[in-house]
Tab-separated table of C-alpha atoms in Angstrom:
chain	number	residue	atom	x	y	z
A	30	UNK	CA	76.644	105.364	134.338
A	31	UNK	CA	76.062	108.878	133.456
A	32	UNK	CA	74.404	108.416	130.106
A	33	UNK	CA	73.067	104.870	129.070
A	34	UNK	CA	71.787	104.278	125.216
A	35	UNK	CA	68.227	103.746	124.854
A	36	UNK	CA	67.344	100.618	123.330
A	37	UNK	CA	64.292	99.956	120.947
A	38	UNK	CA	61.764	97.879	122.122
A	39	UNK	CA	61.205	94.834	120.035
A	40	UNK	CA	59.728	94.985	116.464
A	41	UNK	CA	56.677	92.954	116.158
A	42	UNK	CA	56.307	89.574	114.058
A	43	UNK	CA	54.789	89.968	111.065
A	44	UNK	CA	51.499	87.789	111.059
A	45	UNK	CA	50.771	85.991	107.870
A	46	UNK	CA	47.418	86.253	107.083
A	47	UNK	CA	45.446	83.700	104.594
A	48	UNK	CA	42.764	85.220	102.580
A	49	UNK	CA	40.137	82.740	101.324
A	50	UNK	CA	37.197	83.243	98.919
A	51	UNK	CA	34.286	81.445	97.989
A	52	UNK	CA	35.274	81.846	93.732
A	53	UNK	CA	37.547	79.238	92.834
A	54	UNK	CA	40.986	80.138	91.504
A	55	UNK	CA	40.011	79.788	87.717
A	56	UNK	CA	37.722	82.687	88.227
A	57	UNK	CA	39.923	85.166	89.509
A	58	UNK	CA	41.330	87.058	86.558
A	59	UNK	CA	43.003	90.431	87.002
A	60	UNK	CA	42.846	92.400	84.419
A	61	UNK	CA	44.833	95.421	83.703
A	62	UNK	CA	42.739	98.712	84.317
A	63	UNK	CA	41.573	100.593	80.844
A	64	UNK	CA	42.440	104.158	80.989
A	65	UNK	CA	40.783	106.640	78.925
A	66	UNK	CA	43.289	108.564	77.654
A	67	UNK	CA	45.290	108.157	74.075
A	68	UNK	CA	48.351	106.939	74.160
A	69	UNK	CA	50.496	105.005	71.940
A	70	UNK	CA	51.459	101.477	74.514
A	71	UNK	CA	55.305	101.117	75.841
A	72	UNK	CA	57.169	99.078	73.348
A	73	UNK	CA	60.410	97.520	74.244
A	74	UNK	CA	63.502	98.149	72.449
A	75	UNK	CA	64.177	94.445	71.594
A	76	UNK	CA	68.019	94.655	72.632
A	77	UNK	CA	68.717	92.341	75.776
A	78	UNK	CA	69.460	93.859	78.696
A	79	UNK	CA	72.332	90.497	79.679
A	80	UNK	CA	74.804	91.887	78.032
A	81	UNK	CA	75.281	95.381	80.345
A	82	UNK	CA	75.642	93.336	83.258
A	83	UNK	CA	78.639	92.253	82.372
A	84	UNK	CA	79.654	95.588	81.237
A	85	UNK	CA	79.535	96.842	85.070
A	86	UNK	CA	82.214	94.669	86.433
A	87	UNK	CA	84.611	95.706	83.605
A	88	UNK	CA	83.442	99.219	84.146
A	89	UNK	CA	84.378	99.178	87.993
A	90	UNK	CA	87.537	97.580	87.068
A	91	UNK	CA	88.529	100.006	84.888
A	92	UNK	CA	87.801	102.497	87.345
A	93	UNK	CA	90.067	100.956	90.267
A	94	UNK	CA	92.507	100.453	87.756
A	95	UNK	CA	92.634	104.435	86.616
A	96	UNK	CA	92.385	105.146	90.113
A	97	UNK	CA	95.232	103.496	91.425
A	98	UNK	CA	97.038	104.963	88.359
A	99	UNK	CA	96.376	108.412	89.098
A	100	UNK	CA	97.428	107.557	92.725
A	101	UNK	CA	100.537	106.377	91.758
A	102	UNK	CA	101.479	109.438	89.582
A	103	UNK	CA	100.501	111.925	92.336
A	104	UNK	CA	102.637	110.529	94.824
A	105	UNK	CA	105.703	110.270	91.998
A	106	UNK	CA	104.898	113.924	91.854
A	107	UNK	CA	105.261	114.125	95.310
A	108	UNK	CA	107.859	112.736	96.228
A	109	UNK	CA	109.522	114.853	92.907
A	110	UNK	CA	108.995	117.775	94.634
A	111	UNK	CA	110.332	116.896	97.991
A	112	UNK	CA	113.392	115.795	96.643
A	113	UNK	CA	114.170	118.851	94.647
A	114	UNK	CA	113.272	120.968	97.437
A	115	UNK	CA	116.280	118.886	99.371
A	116	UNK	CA	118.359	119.436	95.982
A	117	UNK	CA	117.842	122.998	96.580
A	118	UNK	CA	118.452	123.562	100.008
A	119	UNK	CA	121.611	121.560	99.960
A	120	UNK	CA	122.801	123.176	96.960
A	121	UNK	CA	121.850	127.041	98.213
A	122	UNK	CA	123.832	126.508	102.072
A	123	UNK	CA	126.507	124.668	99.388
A	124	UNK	CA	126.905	128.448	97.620
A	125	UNK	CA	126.788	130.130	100.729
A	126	UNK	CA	129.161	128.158	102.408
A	127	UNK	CA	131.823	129.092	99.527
A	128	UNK	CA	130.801	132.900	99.099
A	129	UNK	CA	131.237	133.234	103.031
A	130	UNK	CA	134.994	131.919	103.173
């Protein structure tokens, strides 16, 4: 074959490494670092946040519902405008039919 795909070569296995130390696990505290500058600290806004997850799933509904909506009312429009077009052709070689006899 002409042109063949080239394939990646394998990716490697992550190794899991185990870091040991010679402090036992009640000394290691992190603490967060102190910065110098003046700032007033981030304060939640006490609302829960559970309640706009639900509020997605009715959002996307209400979104394929107005979709398919619209949909529908373009293609009425459509298929409007084809028929009248049909209407008028039939009715124009109706007119010209009688005006030529």
């Amino acid at each position: 074959m002409l042109l063949r795909p080239k394939l990646p070569d394998a990716a490697p296995v992550p190794t899991t490494h185990l870091i040991t130390s010679a402090a036992p696990a009640t000394d290691r505290h992190h603490a967060p670092a102190a910065c110098s500058c003046q700032h007033a600290p981030a304060h939640s806004s006490g609302r829960p946040v559970a309640p706009y997850v639900g509020l997605g799933a009715g959002a996307v509904a209400a979104v394929l519902v107005v979709g398919v909506v619209l949909t529908a009312l373009l293609a009425t429009v459509a298929v409007t405008a084809v028929s009248v077009s049909i209407a008028a052709l039939v009715l124009r070689s109706m007119l010209n039919g009688a005006t030529r006899r």
